Coordinates of C-alpha atoms and ligand atoms in Angstrom, one line a residue:
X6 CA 0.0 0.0 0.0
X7 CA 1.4 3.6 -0.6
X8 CA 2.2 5.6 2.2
X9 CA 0.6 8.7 2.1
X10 CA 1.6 11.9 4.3
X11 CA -0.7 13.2 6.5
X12 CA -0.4 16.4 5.3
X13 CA -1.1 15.1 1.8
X14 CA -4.3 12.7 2.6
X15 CA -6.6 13.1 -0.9
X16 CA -10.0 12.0 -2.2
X17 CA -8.4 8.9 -2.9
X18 CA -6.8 8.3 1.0
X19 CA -8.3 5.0 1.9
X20 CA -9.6 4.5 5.7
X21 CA -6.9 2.3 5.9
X22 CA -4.3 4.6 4.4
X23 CA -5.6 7.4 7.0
X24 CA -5.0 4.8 9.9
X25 CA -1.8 3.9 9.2
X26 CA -0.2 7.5 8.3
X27 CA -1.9 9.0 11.8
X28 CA -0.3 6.3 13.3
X29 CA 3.1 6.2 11.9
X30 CA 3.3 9.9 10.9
X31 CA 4.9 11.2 7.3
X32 CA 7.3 10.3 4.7
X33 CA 9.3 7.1 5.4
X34 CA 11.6 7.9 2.6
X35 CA 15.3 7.9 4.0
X36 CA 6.2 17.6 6.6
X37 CA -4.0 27.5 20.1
X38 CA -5.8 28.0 21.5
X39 CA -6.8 26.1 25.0
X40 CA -4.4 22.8 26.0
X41 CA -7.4 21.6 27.4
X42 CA -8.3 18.1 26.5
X43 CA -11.8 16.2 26.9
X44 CA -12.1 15.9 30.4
X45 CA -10.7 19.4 31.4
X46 CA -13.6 21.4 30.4
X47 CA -17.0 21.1 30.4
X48 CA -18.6 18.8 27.7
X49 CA -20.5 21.5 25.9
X50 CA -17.6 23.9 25.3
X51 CA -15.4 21.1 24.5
X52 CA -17.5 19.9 22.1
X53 CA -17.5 23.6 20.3
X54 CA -14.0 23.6 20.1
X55 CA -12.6 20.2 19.8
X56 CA -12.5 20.4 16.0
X57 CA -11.3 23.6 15.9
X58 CA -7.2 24.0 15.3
X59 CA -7.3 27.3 16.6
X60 CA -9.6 27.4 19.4
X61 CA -7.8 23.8 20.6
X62 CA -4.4 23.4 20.4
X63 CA -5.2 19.7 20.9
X64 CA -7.4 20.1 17.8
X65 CA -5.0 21.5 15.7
X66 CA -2.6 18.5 15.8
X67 CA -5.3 16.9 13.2
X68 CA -7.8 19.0 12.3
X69 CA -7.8 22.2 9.2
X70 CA -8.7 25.7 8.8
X71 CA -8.7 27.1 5.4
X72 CA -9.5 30.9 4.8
X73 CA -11.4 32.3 1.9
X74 CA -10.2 36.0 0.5
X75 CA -14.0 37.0 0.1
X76 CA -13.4 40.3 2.2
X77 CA -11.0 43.2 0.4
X78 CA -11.9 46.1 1.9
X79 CA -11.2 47.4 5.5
X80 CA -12.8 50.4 7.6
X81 CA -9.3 51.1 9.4
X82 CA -5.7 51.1 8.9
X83 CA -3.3 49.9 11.2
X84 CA 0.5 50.7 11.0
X85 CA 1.7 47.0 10.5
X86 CA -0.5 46.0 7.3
X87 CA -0.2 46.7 3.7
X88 CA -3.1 44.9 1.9
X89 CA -1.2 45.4 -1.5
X90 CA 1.7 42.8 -0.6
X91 CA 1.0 39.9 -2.2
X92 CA 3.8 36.8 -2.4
X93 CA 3.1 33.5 -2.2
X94 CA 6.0 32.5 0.2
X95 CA 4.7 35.2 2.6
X96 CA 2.6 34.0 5.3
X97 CA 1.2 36.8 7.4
X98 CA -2.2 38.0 7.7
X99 CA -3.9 40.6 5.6
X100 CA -1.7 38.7 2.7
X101 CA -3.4 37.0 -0.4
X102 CA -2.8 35.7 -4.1
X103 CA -6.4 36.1 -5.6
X104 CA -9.5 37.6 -4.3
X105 CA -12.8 35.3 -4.5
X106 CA -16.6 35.7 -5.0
X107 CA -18.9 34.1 -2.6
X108 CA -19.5 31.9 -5.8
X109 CA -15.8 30.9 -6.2
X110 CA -15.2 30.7 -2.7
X111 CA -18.0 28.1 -2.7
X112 CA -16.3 26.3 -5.0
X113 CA -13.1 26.5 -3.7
X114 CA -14.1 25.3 0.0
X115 CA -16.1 22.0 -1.5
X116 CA -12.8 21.6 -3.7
X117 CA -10.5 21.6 -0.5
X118 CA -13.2 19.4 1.5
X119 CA -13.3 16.9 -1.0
X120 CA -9.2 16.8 -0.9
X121 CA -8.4 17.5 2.6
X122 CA -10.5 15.4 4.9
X123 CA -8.9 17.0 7.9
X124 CA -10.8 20.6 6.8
X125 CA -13.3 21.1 9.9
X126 CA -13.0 25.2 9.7
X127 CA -13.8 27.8 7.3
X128 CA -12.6 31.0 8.6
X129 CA -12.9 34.7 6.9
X130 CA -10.1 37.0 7.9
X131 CA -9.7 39.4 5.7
X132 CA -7.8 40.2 3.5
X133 CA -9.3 43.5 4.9
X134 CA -12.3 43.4 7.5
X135 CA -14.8 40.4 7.5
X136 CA -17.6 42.2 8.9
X137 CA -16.7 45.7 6.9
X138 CA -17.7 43.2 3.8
X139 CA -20.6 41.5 5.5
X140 CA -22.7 41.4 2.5
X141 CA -19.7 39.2 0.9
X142 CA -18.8 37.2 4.2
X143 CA -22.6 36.5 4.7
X144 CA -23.2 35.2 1.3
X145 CA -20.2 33.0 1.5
X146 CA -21.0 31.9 4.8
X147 CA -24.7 31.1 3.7
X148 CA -23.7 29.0 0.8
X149 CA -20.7 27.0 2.3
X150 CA -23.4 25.9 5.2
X151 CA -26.1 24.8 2.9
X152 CA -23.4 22.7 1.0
X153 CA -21.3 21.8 3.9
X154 CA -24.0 21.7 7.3
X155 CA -21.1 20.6 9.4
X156 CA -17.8 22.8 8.5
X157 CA -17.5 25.4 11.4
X158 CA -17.7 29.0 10.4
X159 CA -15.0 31.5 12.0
X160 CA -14.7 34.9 11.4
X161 CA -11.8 37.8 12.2
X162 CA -12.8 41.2 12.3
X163 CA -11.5 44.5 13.8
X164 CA -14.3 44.9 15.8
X165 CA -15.0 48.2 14.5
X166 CA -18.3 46.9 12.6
X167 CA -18.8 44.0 15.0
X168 CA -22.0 45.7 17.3
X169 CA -23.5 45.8 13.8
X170 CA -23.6 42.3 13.1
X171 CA -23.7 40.3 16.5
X172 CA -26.9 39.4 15.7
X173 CA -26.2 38.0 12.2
X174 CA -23.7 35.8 13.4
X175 CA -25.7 34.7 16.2
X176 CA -28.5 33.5 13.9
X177 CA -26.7 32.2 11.6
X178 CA -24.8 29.9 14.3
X179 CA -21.2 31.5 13.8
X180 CA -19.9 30.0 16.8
X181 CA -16.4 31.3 16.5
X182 CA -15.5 35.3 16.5
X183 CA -11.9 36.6 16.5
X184 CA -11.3 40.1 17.0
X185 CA -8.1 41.7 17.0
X186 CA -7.4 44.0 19.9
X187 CA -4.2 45.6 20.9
X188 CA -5.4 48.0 23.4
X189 CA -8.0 49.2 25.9
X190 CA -6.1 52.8 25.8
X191 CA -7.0 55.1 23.1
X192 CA -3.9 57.2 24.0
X193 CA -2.3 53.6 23.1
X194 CA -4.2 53.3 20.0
X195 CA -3.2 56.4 18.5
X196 CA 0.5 55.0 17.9
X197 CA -1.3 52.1 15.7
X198 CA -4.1 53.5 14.0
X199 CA -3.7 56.7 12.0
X200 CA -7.4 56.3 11.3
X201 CA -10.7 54.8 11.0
X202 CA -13.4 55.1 8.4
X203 CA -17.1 54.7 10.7
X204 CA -20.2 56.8 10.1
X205 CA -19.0 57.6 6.5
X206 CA -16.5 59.8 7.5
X207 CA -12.8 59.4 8.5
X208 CA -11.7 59.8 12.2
X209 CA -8.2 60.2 12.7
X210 CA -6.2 60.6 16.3
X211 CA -7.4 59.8 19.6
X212 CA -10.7 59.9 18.6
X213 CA -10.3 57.3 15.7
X214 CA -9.0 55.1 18.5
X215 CA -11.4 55.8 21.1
X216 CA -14.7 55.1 18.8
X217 CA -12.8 51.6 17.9
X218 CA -12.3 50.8 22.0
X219 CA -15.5 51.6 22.3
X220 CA -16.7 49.4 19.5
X221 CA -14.3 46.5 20.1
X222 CA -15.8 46.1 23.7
X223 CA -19.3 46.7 23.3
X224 CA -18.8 43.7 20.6
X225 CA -16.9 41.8 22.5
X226 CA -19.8 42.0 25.4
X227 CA -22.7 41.5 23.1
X228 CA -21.0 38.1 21.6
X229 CA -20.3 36.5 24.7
X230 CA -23.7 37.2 26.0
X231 CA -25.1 35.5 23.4
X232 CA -22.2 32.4 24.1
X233 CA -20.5 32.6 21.7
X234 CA -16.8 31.5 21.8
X235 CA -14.5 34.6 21.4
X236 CA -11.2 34.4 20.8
X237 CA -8.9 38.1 20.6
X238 CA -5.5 38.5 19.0
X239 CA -3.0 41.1 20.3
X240 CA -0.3 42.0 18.0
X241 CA 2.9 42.3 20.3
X242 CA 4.3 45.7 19.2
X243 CA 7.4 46.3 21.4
X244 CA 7.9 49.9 22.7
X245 CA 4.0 50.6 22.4
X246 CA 2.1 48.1 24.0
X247 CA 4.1 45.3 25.1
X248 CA 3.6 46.8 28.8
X249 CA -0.3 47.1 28.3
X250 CA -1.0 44.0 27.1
X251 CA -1.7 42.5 30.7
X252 CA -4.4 45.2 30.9
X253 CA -5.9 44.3 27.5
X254 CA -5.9 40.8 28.7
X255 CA -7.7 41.5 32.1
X256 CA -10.0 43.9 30.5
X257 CA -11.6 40.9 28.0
X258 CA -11.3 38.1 30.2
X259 CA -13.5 40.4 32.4
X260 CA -15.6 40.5 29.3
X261 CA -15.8 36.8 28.8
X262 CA -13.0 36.3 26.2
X263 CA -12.8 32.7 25.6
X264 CA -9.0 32.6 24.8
X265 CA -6.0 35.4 24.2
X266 CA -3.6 35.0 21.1
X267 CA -0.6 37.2 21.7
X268 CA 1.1 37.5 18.6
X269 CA 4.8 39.1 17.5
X270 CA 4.3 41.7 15.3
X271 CA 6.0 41.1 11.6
X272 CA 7.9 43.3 10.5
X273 CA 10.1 44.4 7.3
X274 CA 10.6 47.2 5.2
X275 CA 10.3 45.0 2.5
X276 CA 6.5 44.4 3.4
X277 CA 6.1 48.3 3.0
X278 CA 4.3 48.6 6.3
X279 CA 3.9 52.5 8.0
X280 CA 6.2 50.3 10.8
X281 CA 8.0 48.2 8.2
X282 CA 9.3 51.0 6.6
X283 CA 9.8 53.1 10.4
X284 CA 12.5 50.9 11.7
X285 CA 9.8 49.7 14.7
X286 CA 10.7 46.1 15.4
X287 CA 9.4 42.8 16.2
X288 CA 9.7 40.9 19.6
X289 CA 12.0 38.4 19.9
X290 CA 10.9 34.8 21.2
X291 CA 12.2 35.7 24.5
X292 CA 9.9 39.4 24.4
X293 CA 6.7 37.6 23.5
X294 CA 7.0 34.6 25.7
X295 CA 7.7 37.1 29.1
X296 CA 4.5 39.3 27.8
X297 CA 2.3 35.9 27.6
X298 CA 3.8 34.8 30.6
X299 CA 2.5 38.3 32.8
X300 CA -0.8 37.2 31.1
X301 CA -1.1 33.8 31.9
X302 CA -3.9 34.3 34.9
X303 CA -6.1 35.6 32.8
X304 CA -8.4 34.7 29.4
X305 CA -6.2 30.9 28.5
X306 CA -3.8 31.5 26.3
X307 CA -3.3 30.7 22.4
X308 CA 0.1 29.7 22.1
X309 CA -0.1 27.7 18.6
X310 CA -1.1 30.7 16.1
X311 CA 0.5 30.3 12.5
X312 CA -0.3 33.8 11.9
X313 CA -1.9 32.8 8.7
X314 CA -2.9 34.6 5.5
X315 CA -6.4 35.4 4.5
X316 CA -5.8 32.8 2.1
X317 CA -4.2 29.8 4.3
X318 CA -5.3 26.1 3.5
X319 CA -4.1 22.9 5.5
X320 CA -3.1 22.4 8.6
X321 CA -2.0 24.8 10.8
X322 CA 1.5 25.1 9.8
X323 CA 1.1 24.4 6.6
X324 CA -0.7 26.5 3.7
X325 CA -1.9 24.3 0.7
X326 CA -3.2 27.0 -0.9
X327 CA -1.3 27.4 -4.2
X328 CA -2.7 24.1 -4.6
X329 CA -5.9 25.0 -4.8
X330 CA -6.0 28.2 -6.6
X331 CA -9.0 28.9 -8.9
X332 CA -7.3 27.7 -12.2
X333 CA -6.3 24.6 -10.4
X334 CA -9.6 23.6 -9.2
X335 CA -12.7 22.3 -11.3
X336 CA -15.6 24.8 -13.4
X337 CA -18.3 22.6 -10.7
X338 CA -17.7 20.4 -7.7
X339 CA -20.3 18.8 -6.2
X340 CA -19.6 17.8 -2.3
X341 CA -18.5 14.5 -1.4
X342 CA -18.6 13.8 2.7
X343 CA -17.5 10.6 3.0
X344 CA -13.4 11.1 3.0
X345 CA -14.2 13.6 5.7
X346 CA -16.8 11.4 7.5
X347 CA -13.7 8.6 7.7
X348 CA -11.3 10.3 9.1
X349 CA -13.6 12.0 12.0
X350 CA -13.9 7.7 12.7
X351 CA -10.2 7.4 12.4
X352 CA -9.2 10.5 14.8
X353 CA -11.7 10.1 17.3
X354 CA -9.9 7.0 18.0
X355 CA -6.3 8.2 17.5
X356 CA -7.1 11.0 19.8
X357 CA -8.3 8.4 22.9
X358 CA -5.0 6.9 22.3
X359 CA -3.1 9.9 22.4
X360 CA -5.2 11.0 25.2
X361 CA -4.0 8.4 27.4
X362 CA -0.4 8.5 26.0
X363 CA -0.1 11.5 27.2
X364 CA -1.5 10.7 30.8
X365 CA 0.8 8.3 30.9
X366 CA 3.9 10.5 29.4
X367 CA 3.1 13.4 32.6
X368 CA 3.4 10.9 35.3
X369 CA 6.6 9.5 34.0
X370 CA 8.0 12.9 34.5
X371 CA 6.7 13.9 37.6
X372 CA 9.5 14.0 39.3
X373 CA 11.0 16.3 36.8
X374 CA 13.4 18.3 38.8
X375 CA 14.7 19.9 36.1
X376 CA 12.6 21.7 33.3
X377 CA 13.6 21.1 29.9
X378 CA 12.6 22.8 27.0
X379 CA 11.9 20.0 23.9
X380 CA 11.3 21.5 20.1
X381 CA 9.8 18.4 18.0
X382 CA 9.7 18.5 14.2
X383 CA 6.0 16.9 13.5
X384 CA 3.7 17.3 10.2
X385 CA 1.1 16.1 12.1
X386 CA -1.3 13.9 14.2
X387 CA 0.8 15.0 17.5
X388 CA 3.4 12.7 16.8
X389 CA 7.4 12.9 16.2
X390 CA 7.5 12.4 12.1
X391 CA 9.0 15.2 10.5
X392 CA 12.5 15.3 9.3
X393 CA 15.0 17.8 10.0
X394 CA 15.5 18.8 7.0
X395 CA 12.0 18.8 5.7
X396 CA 10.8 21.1 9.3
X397 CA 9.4 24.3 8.5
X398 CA 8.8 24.9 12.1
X399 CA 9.2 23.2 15.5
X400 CA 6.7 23.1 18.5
X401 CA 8.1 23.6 21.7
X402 CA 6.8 21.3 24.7
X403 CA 8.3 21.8 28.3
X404 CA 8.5 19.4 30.6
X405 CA 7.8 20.4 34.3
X406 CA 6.6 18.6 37.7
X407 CA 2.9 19.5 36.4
X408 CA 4.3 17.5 33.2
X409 CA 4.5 17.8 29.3
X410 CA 3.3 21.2 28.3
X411 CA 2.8 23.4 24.3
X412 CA 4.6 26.3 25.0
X413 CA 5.0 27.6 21.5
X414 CA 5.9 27.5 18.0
X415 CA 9.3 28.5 16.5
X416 CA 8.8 29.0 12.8
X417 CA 11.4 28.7 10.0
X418 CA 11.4 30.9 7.0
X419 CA 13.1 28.0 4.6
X420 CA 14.0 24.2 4.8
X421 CA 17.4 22.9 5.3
X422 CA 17.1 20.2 2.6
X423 CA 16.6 21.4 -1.0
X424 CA 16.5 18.7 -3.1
X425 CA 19.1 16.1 -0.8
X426 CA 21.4 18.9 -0.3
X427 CA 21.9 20.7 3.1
X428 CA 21.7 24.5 2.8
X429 CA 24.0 26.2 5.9
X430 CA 22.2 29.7 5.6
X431 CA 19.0 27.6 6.5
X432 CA 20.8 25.5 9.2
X433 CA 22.1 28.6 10.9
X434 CA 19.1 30.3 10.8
X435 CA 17.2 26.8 12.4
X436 CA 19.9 26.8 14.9
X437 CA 19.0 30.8 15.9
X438 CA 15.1 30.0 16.0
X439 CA 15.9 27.2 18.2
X440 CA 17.3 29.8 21.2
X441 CA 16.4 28.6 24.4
X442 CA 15.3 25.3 23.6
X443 CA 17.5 22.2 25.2
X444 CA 16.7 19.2 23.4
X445 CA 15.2 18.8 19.4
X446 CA 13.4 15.4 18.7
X447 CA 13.2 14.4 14.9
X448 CA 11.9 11.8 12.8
X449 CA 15.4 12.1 10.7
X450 CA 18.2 13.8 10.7
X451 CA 21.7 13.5 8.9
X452 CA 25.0 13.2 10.6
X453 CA 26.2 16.5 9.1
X454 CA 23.4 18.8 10.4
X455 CA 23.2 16.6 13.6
X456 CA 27.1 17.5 14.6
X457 CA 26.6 21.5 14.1
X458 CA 23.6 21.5 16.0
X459 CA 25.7 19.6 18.7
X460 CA 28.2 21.5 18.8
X461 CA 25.8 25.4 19.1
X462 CA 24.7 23.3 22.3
X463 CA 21.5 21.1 21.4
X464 CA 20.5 17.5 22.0
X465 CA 19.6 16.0 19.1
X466 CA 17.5 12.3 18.7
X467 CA 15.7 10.4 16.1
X468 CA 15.1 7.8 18.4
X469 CA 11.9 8.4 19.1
X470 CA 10.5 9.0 14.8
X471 CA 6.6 8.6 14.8
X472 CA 5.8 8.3 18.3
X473 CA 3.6 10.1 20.2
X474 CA 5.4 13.8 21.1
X475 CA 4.8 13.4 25.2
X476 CA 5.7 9.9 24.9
X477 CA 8.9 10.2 22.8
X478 CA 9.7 13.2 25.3
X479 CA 9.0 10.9 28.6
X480 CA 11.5 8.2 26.9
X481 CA 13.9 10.8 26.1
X482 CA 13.5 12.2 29.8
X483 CA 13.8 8.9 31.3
X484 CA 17.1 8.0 29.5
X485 CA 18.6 11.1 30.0
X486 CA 18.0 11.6 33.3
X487 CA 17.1 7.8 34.8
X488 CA 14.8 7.7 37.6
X489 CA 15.5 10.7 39.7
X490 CA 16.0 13.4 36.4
X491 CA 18.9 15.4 37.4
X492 CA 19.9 18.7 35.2
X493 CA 20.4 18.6 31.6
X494 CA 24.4 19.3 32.0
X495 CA 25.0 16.3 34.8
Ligands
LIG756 FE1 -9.0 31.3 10.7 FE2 -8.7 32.8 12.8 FE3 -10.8 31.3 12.6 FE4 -8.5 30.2 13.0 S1 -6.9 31.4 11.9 S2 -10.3 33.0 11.3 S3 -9.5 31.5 14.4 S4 -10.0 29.6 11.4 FE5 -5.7 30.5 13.8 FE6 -4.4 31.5 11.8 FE7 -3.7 32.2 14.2 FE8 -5.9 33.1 13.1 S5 -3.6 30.1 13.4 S6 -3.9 33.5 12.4 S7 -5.7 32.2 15.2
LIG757 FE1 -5.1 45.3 7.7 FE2 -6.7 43.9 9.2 FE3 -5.7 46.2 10.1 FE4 -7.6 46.2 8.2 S1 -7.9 45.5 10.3 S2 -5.7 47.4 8.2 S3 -7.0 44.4 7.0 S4 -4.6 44.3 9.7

């Protein structure tokens, strides 16, 4: 039988063929939300959000999003977007390659869910404002759910037009609202929005920022008195409100906030951005984990955000969405559910096992004296079966007495291996994002890359290819520390 990626599962993945990849992981040739699991939260909101890669980070190990571009205008600016980029190696919100009607975005989302049985999410985010658009975002919305009753709808808006449309989204059971909000302090807000377009006129100043607090929390109130899960992102913008975000974060949990996404502002001249092209930076890893550490009593935290564009397709962490651009997909499409119906079977099984694997992996280190900071390359399925070479990104577990924890994502702007050869730019640029991280677990790794990495400090192992993540990090615990774990360095 060919062995087919996870990533890569088609129309014409067997049941079988799904099995066996979630169980053994990707290529054999020698690819946030809340932590909380099934019995951690009550059975109605887990039920909401166990599909969901964003609102789950347990989800998101084998479950997709993909994001139609239905939405090109916006009703305010903020300094770090420029809606006229467009590159398809650039992954950063606001970003896109083609813009769709709701007709072509219907076609486009039955295409994916006939290819990609792991699509449980459609989400609109832009590329400008969802709910600015709402006559484009409702139609799409209306005719993916007639076509598709059981894809989740998402949306990501400003906020600024949010009060508007609470009850639209209520009725028409959009269960999942993001709104970006990087402060509760106009005086704040003036630094990141030069002005807003509401009441058909332009606001500019304090004012423009004031009117959008105002908006932002009156929508954030009126969705989560109607229950419905809201998630808000914070863009990280060091030197403006890197100090306020604990106050944004106590201000929506108070409000009912479901989950906070603290993100790292992007940042580059070459993006064109008012701060791209100011000189005003992005955090490092060490910035943005401190800021989500000050703000981990409140709202749960979203540690596992791709910051995807308005465009994305796949898995988290991955973005198919070249594949499936508009003169790559069929003229008509009629939906097909059983690919997705089998692997719902096939994960709802996998993730039992997983469940307890991971039970098991926390009390083996429960005696962890010494925390230790793990990236794993994966492609999926929450298991260790990504080569080196082939990692665009590693996630970051840390293993602590309360056991095996997500703590991040550390993403990689190329691959090390380009057709069988190593690149060093790559490698040394792998070896940077890895700062701060003690141990790297990979499915595969070569001798050459393995050494360097050794010698800037790492651990490296492909012992552990295709097992569970908190399993192959228990094992790797266990044999590197023995029964009573003593420090990394011993
Ligand atoms: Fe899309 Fe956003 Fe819905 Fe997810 S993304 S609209 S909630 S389906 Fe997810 Fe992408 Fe991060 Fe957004 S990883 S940028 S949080
Ligand atoms: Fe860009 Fe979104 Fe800001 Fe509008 S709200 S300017 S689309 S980042």
């Amino acid at each position: 039988m060919a062995f087919v990626p996870l990533n890569a599962l088609t129309a014409t993945t067997s049941v079988d063929e799904m099995r066996q990849q979630l169980s053994q992981g990707g290529c054999t040739s020698t690819s946030c939300g809340s932590d909380a699991g099934a019995g951690d939260l009550p059975p109605e909101i887990w039920a909401r959000i166990k599909d969901h890669p964003c609102y789950s980070e347990e989800a998101h190990h084998f479950f997709a999003r993909m994001h139609v571009a239905v939405a090109p205008a916006c009703n305010i600016q903020c300094h770090y977007c420029n809606r006229k980029f467009d590159c398809a190696n650039e992954s950063r919100p606001g970003v896109v390659s083609e813009r769709l009607t709701p007709e072509e975005a219907l076609r486009k989302v039955v295409t994916v869910a006939n290819e990609v049985p792991q699509l449980s999410v459609l989400g609109i985010a832009g590329p400008g404002d969802a709910l600015f658009d709402w006559t484009r975002t409702k139609r799409t919305f209306e005719m993916v759910a007639a076509a598709i009753p059981d894809i989740k709808l998402c949306v990501s808006t400003n906020g600024l037009a949010l009060p508007d449309h609470v009850e639209d989204l209520a009725a028409m059971s959009v269960d999942h609202v993001t709104i970006t909000i990087n402060m509760v302090d106009p005086a704040i807000g003036e630094k990141i929005y030069p002005w807003i377009y509401f009441n058909g006129r332009r606001h500019t100043g304090l004012e423009a920022s004031r009117i959008l607090h105002e908006r932002q929390m009156l929508g954030l109130e009126m969705l989560t008195k109607r229950g419905v899960l809201v998630k808000v992102n914070s863009v990280l913008i060091p030197g403006i409100n890197d100090e306020h975000l604990a106050v944004v974060n106590a201000e929506v949990t108070k409000r009912g906030a479901f989950l906070h996404n603290i993100m790292p502002l992007i940042s580059d001249p070459a993006h064109g951005t008012h701060f791209g092209l100011t000189g005003q930076r992005g955090p490092s890893h060490a910035e943005l984990e401190a800021v989500q550490e000050k703000c981990g009593g409140g709202a749960k935290l979203m540690r596992h955000c791709r910051q995807c564009r308005a465009d994305a397709v796949g898995l988290l962490g991955e973005d198919r969405g070249q594949q499936f651009m508009l003169d790559r997909i069929p003229e008509t499409v009629a939906y097909d559910a059983s690919k997705r119906e089998a692997y719902r079977d096939v994960v709802a099984r996998e993730r039992e096992d997983r469940a307890a694997a991971k039970k098991a992996a926390d009390l083996e280190v429960a005696a962890a004296a010494t925390q230790l900071t793990v990236a794993v390359a994966t492609r999926g399925g929450g298991r260790v079966n990504q080569h080196f070479g082939h990692a665009r990104e590693f996630q970051l577990y840390r293993v602590s007495p309360d056991g095996i924890g997500f703590v991040g994502v550390r993403r990689l702007d190329d691959v090390y291996c380009k057709g069988g050869d190593g690149e060093e730019k790559a490698l040394d640029a792998a070896i940077a994002a890895l700062a701060g991280v003690d141990v790297v677990l990979v499915a595969k790794i070569g001798d050459c890359p393995k050494r360097k990495l050794e010698s800037a400090g790492l651990k490296v192992s492909d012992t552990y290819a295709h097992d569970y993540i908190e399993t192959a990090i228990s094992a790797y615990y266990a044999q590197a520390f023995g029964a009573a774990p003593r420090a990394l360095s011993a």
